[in-house]
PDB file of C-alpha atoms in Angstrom:
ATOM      1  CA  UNK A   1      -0.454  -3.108  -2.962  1.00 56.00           C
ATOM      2  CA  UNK A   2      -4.123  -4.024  -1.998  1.00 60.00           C
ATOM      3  CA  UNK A   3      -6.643  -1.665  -2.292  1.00 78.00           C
ATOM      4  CA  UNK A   4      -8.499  -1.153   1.568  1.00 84.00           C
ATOM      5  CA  UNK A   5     -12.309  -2.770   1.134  1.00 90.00           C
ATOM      6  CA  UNK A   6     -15.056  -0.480   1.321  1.00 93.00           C
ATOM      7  CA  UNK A   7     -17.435  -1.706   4.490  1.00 93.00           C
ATOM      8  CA  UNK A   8     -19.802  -2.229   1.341  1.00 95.00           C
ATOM      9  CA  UNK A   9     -17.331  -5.166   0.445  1.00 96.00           C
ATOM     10  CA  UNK A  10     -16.670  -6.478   3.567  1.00 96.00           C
ATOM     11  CA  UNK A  11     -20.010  -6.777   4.491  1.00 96.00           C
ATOM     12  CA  UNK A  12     -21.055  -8.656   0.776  1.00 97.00           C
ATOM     13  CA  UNK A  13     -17.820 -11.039   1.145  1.00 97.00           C
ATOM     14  CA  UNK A  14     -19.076 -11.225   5.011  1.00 97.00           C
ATOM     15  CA  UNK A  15     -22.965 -12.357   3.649  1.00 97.00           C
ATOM     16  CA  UNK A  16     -21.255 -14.725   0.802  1.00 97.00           C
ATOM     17  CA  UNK A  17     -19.289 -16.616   3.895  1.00 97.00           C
ATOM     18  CA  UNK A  18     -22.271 -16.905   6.181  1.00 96.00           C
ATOM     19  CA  UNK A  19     -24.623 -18.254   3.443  1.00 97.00           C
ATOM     20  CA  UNK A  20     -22.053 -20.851   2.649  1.00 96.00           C
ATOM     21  CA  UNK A  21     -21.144 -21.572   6.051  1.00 95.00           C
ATOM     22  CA  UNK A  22     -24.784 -22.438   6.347  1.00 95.00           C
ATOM     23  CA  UNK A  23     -25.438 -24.283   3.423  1.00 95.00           C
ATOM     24  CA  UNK A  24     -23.287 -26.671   4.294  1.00 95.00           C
ATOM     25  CA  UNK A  25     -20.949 -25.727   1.533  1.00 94.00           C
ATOM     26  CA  UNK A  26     -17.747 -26.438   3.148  1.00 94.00           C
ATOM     27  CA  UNK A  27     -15.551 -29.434   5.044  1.00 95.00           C
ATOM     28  CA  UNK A  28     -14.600 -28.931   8.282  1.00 96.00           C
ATOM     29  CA  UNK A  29     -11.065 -27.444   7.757  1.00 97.00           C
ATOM     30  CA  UNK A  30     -12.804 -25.207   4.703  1.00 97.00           C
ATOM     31  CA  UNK A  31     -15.548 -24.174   7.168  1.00 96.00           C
ATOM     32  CA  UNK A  32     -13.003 -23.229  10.173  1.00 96.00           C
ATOM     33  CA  UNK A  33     -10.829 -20.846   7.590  1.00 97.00           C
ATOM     34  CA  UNK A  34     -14.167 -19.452   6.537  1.00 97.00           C
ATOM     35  CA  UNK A  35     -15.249 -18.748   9.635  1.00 96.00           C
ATOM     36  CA  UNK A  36     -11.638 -17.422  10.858  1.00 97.00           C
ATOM     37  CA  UNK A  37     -12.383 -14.624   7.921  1.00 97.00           C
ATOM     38  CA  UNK A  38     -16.009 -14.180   8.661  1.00 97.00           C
ATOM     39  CA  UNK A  39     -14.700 -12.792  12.060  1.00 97.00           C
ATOM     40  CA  UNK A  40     -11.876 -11.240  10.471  1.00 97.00           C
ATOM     41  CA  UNK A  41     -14.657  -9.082   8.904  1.00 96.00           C
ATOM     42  CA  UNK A  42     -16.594  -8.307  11.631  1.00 97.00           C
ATOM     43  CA  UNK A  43     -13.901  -6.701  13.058  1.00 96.00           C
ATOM     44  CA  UNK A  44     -12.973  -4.326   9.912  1.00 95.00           C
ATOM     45  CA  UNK A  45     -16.529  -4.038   9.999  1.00 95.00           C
ATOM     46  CA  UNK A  46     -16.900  -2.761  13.715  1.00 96.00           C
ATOM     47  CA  UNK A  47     -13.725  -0.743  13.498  1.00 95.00           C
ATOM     48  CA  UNK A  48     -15.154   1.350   9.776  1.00 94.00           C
ATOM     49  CA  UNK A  49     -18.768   1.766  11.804  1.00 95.00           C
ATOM     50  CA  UNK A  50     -16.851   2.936  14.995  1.00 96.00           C
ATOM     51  CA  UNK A  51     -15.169   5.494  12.729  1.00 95.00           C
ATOM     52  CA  UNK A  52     -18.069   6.732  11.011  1.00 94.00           C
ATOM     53  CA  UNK A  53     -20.086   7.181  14.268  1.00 95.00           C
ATOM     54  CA  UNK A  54     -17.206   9.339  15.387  1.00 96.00           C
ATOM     55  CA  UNK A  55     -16.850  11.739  12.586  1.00 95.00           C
ATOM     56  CA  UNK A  56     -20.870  11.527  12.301  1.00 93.00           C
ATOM     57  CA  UNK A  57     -20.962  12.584  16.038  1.00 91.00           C
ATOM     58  CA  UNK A  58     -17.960  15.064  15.745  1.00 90.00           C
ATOM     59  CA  UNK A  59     -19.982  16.798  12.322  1.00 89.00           C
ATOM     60  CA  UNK A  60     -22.953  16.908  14.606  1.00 88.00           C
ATOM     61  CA  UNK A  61     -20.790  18.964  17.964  1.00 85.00           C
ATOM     62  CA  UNK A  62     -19.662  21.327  15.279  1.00 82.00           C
ATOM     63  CA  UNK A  63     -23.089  22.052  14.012  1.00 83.00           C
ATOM     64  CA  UNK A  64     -24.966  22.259  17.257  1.00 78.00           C
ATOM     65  CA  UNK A  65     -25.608  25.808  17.087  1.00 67.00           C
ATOM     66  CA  UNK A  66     -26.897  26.375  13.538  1.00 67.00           C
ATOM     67  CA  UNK A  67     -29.781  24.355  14.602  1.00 65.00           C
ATOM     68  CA  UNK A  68     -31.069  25.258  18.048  1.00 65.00           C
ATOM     69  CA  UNK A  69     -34.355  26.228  18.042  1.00 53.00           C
ATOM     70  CA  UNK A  70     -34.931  30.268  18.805  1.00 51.00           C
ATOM     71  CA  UNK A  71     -37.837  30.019  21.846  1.00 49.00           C
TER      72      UNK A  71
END
């Protein structure tokens, strides 16, 4: 069973693709399965950052009150 990729990883595989892409590095069916992936990635990508911004935004709810200001 595969391990699940750390955004970390995605992102690093994600870089690798683009710099090839753009190098020239591939033919055109090479360059159309790397670029099927690349946006593959993006979308793991989007999906991990939507779920940290909603347990960063959740974490910061909960802790509201210890830090309002006393006027």
């Amino acid at each position: 069973m595969d391990k699940k990729k750390t955004i970390e990883e995605n992102m690093k595989e994600l870089e690798t693709i683009i710099t090839s892409l753009e190098n020239g590095e591939f033919g055109l069916d090479e360059s159309i399965e790397a670029y099927t992936k690349a946006m593959k990635l993006v979308k793991e990508c989007d999906s991990s950052l939507k779920k940290v911004e909603e347990r960063v935004s959740k974490i910061v709810k909960e802790t509201e009150e210890d830090f309002k200001l006393e006027g």
